[in-house]
Short mmCIF file of C-alpha atoms and ligand atoms in Angstrom, two decimals:
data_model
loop_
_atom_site.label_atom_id
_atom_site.label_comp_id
_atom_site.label_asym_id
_atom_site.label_seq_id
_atom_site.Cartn_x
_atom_site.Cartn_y
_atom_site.Cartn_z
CA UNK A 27 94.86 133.87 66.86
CA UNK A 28 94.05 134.24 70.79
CA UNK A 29 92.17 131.15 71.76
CA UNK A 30 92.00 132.37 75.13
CA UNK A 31 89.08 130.22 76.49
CA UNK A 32 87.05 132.72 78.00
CA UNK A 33 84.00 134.17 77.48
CA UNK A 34 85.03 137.67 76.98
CA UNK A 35 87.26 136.42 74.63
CA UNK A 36 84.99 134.22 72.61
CA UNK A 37 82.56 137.36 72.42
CA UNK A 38 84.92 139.40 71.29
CA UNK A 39 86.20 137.32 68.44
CA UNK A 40 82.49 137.24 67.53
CA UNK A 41 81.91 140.83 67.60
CA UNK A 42 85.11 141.07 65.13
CA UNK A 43 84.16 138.40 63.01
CA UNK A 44 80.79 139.96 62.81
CA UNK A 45 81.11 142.30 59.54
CA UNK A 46 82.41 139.36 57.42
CA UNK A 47 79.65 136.91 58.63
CA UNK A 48 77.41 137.62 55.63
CA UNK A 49 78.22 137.81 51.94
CA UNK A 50 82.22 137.72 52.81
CA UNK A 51 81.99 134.97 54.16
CA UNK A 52 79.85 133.64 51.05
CA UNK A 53 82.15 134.42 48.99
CA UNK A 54 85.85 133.87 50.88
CA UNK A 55 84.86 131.31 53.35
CA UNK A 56 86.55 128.34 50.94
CA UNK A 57 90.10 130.18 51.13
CA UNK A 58 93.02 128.37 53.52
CA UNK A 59 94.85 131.52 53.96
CA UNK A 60 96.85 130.01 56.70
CA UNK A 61 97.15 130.71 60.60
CA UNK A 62 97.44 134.51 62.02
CA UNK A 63 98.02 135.92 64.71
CA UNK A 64 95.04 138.08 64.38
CA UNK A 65 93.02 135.56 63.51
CA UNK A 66 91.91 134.24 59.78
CA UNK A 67 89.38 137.18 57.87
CA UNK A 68 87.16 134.66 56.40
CA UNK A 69 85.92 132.25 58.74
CA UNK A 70 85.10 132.76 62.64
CA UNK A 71 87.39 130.44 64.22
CA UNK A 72 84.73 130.62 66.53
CA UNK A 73 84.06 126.36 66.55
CA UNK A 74 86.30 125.90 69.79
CA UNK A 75 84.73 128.07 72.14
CA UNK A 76 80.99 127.12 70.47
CA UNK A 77 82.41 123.53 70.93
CA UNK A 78 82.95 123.95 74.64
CA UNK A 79 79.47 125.74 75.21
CA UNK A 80 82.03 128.90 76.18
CA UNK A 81 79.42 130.42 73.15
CA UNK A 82 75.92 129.00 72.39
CA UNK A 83 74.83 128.29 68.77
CA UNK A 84 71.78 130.44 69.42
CA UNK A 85 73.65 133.77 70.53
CA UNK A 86 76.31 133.08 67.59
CA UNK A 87 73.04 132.99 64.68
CA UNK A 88 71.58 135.82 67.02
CA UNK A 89 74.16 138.41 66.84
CA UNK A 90 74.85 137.28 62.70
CA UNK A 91 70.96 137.59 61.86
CA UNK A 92 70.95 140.99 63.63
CA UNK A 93 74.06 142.32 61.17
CA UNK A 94 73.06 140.76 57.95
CA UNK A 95 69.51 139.67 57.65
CA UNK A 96 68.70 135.83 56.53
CA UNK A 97 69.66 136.17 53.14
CA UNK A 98 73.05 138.00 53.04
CA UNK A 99 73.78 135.24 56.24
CA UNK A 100 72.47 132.32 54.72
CA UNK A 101 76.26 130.36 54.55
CA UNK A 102 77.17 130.84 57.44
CA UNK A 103 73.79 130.50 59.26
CA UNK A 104 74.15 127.03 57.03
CA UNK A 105 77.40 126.57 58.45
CA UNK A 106 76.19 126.64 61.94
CA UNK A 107 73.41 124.34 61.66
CA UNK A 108 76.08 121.35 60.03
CA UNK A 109 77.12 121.56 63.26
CA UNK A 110 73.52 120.65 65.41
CA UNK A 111 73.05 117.97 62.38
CA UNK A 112 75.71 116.43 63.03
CA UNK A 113 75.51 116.26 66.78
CA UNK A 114 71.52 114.87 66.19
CA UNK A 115 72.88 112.43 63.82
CA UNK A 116 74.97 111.14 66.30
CA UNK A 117 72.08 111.25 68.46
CA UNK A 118 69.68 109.35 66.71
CA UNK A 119 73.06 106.77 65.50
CA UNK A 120 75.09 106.79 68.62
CA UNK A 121 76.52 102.95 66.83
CA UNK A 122 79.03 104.98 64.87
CA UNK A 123 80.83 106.01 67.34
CA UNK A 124 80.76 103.17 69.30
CA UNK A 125 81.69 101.32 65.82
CA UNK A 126 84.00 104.45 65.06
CA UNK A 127 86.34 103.31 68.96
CA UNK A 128 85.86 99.76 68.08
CA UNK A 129 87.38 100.62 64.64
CA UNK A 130 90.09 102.76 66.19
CA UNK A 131 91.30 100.42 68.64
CA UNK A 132 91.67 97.69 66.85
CA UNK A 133 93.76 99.83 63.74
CA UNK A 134 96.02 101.42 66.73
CA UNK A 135 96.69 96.81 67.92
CA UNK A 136 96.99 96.05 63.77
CA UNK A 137 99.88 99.56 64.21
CA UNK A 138 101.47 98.05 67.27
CA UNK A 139 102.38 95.02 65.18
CA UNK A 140 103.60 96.44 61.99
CA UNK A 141 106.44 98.42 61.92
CA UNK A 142 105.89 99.20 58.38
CA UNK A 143 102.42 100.99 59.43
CA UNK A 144 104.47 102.76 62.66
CA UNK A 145 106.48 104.19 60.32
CA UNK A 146 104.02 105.71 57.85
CA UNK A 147 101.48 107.04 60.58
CA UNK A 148 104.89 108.59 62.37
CA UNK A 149 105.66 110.04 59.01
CA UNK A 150 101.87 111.55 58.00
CA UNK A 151 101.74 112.51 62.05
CA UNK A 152 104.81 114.33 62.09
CA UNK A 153 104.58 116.05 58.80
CA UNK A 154 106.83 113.83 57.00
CA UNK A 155 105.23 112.36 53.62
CA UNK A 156 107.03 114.44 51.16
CA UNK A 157 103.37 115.43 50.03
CA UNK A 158 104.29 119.29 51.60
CA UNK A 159 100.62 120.47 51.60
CA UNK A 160 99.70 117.62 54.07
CA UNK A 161 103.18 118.38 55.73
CA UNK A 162 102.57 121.79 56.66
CA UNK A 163 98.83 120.84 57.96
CA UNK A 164 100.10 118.22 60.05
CA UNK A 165 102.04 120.48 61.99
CA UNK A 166 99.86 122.67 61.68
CA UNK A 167 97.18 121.19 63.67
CA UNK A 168 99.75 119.93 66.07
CA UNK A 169 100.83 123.56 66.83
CA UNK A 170 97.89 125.47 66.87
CA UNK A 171 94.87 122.71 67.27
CA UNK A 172 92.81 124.56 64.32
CA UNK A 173 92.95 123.82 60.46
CA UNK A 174 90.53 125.37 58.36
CA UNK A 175 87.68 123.79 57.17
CA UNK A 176 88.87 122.82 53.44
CA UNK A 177 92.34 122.12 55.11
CA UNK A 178 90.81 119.08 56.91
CA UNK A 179 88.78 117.96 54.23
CA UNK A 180 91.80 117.67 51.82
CA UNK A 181 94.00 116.43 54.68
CA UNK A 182 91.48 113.12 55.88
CA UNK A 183 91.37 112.75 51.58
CA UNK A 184 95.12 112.21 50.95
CA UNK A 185 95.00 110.70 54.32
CA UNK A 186 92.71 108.18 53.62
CA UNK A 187 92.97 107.87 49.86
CA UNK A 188 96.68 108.64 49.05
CA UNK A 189 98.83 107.49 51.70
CA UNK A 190 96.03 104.25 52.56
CA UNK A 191 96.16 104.62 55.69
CA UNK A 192 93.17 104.16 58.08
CA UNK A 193 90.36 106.69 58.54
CA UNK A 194 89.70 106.13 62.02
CA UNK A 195 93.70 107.09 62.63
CA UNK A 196 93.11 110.23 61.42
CA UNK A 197 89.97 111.19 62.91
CA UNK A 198 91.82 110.17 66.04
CA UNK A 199 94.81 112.12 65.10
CA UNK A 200 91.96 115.15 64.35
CA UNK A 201 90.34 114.53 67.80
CA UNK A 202 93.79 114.24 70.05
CA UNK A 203 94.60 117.51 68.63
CA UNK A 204 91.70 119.52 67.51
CA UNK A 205 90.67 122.79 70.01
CA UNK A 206 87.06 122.08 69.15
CA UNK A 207 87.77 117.92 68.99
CA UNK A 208 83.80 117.29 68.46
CA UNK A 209 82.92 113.07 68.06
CA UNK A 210 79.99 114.39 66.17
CA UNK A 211 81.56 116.59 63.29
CA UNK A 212 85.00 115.00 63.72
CA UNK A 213 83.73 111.16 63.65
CA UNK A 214 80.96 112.46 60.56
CA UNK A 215 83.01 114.33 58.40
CA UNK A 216 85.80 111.70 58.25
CA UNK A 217 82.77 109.31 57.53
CA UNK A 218 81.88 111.78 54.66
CA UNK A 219 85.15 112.38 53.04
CA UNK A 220 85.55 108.33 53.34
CA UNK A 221 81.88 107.81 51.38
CA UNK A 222 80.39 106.10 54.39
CA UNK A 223 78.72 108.91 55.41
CA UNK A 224 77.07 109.67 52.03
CA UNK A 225 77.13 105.96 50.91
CA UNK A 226 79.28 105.54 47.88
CA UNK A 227 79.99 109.30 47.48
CA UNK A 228 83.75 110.33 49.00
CA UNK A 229 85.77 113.30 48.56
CA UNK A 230 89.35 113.21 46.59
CA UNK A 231 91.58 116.21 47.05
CA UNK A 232 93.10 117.51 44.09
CA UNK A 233 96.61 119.52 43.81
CA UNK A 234 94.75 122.60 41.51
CA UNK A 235 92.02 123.01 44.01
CA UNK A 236 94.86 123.28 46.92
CA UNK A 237 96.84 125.24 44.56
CA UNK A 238 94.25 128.17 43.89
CA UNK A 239 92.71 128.23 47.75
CA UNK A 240 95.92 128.03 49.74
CA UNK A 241 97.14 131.12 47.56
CA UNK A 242 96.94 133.96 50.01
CA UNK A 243 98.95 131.48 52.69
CA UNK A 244 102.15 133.66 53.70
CA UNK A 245 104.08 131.47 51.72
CA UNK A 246 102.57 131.18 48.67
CA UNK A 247 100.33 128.39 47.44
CA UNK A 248 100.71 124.77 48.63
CA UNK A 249 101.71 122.04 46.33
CA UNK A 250 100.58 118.36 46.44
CA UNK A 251 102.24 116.35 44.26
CA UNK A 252 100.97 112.29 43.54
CA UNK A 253 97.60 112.63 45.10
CA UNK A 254 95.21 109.33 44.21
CA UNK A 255 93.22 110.19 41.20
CA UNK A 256 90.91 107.35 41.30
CA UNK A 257 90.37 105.42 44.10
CA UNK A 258 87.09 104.17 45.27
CA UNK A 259 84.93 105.17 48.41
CA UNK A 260 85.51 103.12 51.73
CA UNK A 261 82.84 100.31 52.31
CA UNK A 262 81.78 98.94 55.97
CA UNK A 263 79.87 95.74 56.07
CA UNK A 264 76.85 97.04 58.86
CA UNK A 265 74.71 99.45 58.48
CA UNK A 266 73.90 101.79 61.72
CA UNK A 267 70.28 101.93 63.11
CA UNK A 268 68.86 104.42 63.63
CA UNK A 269 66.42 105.35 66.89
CA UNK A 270 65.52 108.78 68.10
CA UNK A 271 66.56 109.05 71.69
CA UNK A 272 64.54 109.79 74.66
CA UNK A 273 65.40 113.79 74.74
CA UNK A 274 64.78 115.30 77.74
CA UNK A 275 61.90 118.17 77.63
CA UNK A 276 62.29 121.48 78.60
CA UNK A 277 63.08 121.48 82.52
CA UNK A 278 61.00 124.56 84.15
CA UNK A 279 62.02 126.36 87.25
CA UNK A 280 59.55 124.84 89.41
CA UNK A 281 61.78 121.44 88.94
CA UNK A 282 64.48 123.27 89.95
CA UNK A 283 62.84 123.97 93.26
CA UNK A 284 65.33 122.31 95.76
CA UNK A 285 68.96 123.33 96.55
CA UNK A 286 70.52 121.90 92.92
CA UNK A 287 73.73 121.47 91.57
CA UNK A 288 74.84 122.62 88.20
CA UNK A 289 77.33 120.60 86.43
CA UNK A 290 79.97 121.83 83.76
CA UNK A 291 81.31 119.71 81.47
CA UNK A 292 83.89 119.43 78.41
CA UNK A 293 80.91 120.87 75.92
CA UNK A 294 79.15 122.77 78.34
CA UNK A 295 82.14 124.65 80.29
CA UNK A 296 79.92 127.97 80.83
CA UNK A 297 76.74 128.88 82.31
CA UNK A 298 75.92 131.50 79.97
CA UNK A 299 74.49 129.33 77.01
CA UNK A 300 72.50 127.31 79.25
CA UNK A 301 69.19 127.96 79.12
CA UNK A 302 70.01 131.50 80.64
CA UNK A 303 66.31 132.00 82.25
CA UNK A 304 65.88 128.54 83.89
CA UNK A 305 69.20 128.74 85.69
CA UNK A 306 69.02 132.38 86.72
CA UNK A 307 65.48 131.93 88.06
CA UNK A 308 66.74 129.28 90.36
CA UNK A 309 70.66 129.62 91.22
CA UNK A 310 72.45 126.36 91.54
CA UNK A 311 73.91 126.19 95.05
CA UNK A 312 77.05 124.55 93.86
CA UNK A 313 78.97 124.74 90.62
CA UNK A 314 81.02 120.88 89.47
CA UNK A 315 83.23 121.23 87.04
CA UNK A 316 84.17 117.90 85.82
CA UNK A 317 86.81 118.14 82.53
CA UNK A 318 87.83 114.54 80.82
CA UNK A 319 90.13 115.36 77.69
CA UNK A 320 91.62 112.49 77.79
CA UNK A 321 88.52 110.66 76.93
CA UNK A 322 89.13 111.52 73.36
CA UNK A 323 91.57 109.38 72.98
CA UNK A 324 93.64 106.83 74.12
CA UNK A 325 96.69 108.09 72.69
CA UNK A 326 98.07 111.82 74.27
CA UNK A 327 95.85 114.81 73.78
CA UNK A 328 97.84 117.22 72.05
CA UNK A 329 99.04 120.04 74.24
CA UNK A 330 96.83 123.49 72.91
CA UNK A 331 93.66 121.10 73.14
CA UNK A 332 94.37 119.95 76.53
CA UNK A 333 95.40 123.47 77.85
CA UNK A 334 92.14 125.04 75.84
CA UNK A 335 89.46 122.29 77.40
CA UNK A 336 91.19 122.43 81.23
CA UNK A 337 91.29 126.27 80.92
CA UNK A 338 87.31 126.69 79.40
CA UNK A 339 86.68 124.49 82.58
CA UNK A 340 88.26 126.47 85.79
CA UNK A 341 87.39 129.61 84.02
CA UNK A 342 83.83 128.41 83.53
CA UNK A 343 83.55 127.11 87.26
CA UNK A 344 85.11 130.46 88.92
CA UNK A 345 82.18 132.24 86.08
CA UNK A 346 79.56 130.35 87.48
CA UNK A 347 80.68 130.95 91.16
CA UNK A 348 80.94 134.36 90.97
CA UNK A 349 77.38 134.97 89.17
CA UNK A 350 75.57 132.59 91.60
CA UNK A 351 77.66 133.35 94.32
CA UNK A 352 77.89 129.70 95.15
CA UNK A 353 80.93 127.62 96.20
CA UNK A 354 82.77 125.44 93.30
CA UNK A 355 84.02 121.92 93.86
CA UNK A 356 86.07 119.58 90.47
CA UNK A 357 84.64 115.91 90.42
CA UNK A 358 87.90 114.11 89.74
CA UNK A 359 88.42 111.31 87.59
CA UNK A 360 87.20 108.11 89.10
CA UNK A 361 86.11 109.71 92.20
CA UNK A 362 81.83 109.34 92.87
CA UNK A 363 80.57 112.28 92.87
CA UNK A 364 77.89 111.61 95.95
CA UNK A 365 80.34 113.04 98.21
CA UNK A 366 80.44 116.18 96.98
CA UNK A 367 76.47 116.76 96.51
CA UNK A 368 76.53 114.97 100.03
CA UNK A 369 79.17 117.61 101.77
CA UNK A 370 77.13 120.61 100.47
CA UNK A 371 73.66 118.54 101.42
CA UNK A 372 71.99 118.71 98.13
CA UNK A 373 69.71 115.96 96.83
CA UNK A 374 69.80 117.03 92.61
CA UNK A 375 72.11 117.63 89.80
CA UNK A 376 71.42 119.90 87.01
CA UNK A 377 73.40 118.57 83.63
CA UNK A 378 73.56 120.00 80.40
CA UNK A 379 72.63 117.16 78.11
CA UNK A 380 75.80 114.66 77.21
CA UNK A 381 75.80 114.42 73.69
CA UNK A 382 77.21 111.00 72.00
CA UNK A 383 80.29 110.68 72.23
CA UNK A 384 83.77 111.25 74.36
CA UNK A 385 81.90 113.72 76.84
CA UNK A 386 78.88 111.30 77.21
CA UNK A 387 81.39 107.80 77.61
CA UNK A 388 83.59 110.11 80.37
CA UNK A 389 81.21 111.27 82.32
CA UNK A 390 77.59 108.96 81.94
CA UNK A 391 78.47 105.83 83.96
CA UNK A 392 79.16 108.08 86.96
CA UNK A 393 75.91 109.74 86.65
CA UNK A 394 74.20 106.58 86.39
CA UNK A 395 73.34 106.02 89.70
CA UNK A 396 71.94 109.46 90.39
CA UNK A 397 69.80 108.80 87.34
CA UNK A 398 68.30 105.91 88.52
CA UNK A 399 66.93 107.81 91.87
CA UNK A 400 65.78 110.53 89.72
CA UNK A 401 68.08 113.03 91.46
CA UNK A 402 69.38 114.45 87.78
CA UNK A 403 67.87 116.62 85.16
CA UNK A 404 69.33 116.95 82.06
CA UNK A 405 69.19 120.17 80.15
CA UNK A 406 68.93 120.90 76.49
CA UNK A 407 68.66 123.88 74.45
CA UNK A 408 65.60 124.46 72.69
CA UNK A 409 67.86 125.01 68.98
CA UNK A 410 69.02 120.94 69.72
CA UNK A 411 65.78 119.93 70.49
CA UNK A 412 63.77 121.33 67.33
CA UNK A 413 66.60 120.29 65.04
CA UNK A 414 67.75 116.73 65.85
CA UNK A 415 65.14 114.92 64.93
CA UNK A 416 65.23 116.10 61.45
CA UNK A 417 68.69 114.86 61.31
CA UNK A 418 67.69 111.67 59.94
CA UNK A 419 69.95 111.19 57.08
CA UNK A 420 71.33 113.91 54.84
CA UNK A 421 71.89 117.36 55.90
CA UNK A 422 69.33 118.46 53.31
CA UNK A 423 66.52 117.59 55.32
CA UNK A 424 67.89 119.78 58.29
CA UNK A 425 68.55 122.74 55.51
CA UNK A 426 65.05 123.13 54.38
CA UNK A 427 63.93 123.87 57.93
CA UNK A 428 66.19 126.59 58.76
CA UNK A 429 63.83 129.19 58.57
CA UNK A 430 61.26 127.78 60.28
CA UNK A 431 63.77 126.37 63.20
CA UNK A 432 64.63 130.14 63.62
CA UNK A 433 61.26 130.79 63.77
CA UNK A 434 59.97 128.11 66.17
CA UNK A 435 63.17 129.10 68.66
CA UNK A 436 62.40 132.38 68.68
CA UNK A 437 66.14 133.42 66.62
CA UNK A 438 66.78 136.67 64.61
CA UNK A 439 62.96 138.21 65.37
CA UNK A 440 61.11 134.72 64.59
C1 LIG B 6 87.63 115.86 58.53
C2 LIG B 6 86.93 116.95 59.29
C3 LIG B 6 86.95 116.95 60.66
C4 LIG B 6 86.27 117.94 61.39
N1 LIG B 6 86.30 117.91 62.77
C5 LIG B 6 85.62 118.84 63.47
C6 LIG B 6 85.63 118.84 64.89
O1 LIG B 6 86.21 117.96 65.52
N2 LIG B 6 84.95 119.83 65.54
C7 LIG B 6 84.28 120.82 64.87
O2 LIG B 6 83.70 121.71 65.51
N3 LIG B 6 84.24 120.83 63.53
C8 LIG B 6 84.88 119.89 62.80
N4 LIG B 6 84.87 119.93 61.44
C9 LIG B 6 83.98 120.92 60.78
C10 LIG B 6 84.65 122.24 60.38
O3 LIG B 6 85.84 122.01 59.71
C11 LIG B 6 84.94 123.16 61.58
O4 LIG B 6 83.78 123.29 62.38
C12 LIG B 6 85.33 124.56 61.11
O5 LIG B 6 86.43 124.49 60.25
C13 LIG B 6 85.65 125.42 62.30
O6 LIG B 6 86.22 126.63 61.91
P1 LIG B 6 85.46 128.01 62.05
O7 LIG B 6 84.95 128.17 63.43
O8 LIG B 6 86.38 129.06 61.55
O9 LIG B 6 84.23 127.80 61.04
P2 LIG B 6 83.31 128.84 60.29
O10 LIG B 6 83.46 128.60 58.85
O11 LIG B 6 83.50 130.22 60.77
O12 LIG B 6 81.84 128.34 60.67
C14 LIG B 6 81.13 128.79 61.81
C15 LIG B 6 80.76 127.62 62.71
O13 LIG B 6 79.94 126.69 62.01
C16 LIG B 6 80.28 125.34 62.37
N5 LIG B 6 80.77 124.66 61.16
C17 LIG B 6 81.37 125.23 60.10
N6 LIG B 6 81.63 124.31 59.14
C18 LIG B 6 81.20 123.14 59.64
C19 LIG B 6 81.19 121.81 59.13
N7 LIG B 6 81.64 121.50 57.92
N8 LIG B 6 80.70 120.82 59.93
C20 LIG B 6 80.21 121.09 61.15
N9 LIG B 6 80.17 122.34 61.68
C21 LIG B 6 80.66 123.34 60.93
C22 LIG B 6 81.38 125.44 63.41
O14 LIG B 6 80.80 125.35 64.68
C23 LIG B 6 81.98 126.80 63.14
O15 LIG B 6 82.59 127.37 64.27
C24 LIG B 6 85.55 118.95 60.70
C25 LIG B 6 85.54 118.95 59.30
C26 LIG B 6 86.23 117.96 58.60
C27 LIG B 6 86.21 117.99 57.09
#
């Protein structure tokens, strides 16, 4: 698969992906046929360029609704929208990720002291329990930075419920090494495989279900021998308030009056998504590119997920450049970035809204200042701002809206 983090590329995997977006996808989308070069038949692949804003959620559901119609789309237009509910439950619970780190670090200090633990995380990180479905998906993700969707639901199962070992390692071992390493769906769907997500209700992997959707894999089905039959969902002693956060409205050209500068981020690497008529009305005068993968983590980002997110960003940067025919300028780690609106002698900073998570922990305290003299406004699609405030709770409450959320942002005709 070419995870070449352009644009051109990321539309072109969408205009081949296109024909199986409806009822193929329906009914193949559960199969782990295993990496190809070509790219997998029945699912996009699409989530690390839609996780880097390289794509927009809106285009993606766009260009499917035009092909299929609502109906024959309805999965995968489903699929899509998991993704906004779980960035607006974040939103409205931004406690469980800061509970989530908390977690992490202190299960990475309780590793550091046990050899015993060392030595099964190397072996499940490395590919080396002996369970050889979980084997092959460790490397897996460490070569390529993409499993499938059922491949890392099973894998965070045996994970947490076979091998015992702690959840937040793995979503960190998910996050360090995932192309589209979201704290959102990474952080949630751990969560929900655990039972904390879905209180009381976890998911456990079993070897016949692996068996019969890991058939078409080039070599053969995958076996999983001595997976945990009955163990019980994860419990956490706090709950996580919830609060809907202060979203910023829709920002309209006139606010964009003055010589501005557009910031690109880690989920927002390309100006294209952006809301396309606001910033082609008024061109930014100066493109900042500012890329943080190592705020994932604080353990290594694996190599194909640090290569992908660097790459989306000095592509992105010479994009934006080009079509505003501004200058470009990277706001380095730890540097202010005053200077650099200073040098170009411009007052305000357009940002594309820092959702929860690593993006919002790299880059918010340096922003802080700027926000307090009301020199930045934050951007935010129209698709985010209708939908995350029905992510309350479960996704169902998101689901039954779909329609009308097409409707209301003006998607497939509405
Ligand atoms: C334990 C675990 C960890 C995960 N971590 C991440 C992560 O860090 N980043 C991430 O983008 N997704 C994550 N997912 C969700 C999902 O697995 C991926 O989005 C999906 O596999 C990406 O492949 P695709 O583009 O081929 O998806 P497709 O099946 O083609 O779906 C199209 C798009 O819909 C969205 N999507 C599909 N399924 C889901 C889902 N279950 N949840 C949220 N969005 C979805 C993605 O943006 C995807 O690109 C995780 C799931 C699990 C079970």
């Amino acid at each position: 698969m070419n995870w070449s983090p352009t644009r051109e590329h990321a539309l072109a995997r969408l205009a081949e992906f296109l024909p199986a977006a409806g009822t193929t996808y329906a009914q193949r989308r559960n199969a782990d046929d295993g990496p190809s070069a070509s790219g997998r038949s029945n699912v996009s692949q699409l989530s690390p360029w839609l996780h880097a804003g390289v794509l927009g959620e809106a285009e993606v559901l766009e260009a499917v609704l035009a092909q299929h119609g609502p109906r024959a789309a309805e999965k995968f237009i489903a699929e899509v929208f998991w993704r906004i509910y779980f960035k607006g439950y974040l939103e409205q619970r931004p406690g469980v990720w800061d509970s989530y780190r908390e977690g992490r670090d202190a299960a990475l200090s309780a590793m550091e002291a046990n050899a015993g633990l060392r030595k099964a995380y190397a072996e499940a990180t490395e590919g080396r329990t002996g369970i050889a479905a979980f084997d092959v998906w460790a490397r897996e993700l460490a070569e390529t930075g993409y499993l499938h969707n059922h491949a890392r639901m099973w894998f965070a199962s045996i994970w947490i419920f076979t091998l015992r070992l702690d959840w937040q390692l793995g979503a960190d071992f998910f996050l360090r090494h995932l192309l589209d390493g979201d704290a959102a769906s990474n952080t949630l769907s751990w969560r929900w495989v655990a039972g904390l997500h879905t209180r009381g209700k976890h998911y456990l992997a079993q070897a016949d279900n692996i068996a019969r959707y890991t058939a078409g894999r080039a070599g053969g089905p995958l076996t999983a021998d001595g997976l945990a039959q009955d163990a019980e969902p994860l419990t956490e002693p706090h709950d996580h308030p919830r609060g809907l956060p202060d979203l910023p409205p829709p920002v309209t050209p006139a606010e964009l009056g003055a010589p501005y500068a557009l910031l690109l981020h880690d989920e927002a690497a390309h100006h294209a998504p952006l809301a396309a008529p606001l910033v082609q009305a008024a061109a930014p005068a100066l493109v900042i590119g500012a890329s943080r993968p190592q705020a994932r983590s604080p353990g290594a980002v694996g190599l194909p997920a640090r290569r992908f997110t660097e790459a989306a960003m000095t592509g992105g940067m010479a994009e934006a450049a080009a079509a505003f025919g501004c200058p470009a300028a990277v706001w380095q780690p730890g540097e202010p970035i005053e200077p650099l609106l200073a040098q170009a002698g411009i007052a305000l900073l357009a940002v594309p809204y820092l959702p929860a998570g690593w993006t919002r922990d790299a880059l918010a305290p340096g922003l802080a200042a700027l926000a307090e003299q009301g020199r930045v406004v934050f951007l935010l699609g129209d698709l985010d701002r209708a939908t995350w405030p029905l992510a309350k709770a479960g996704f169902f409450g998101v689901a039954k809206q779909i329609d009308a959320l097409l409707g209301e942002c003006g998607i497939g005709g509405g």
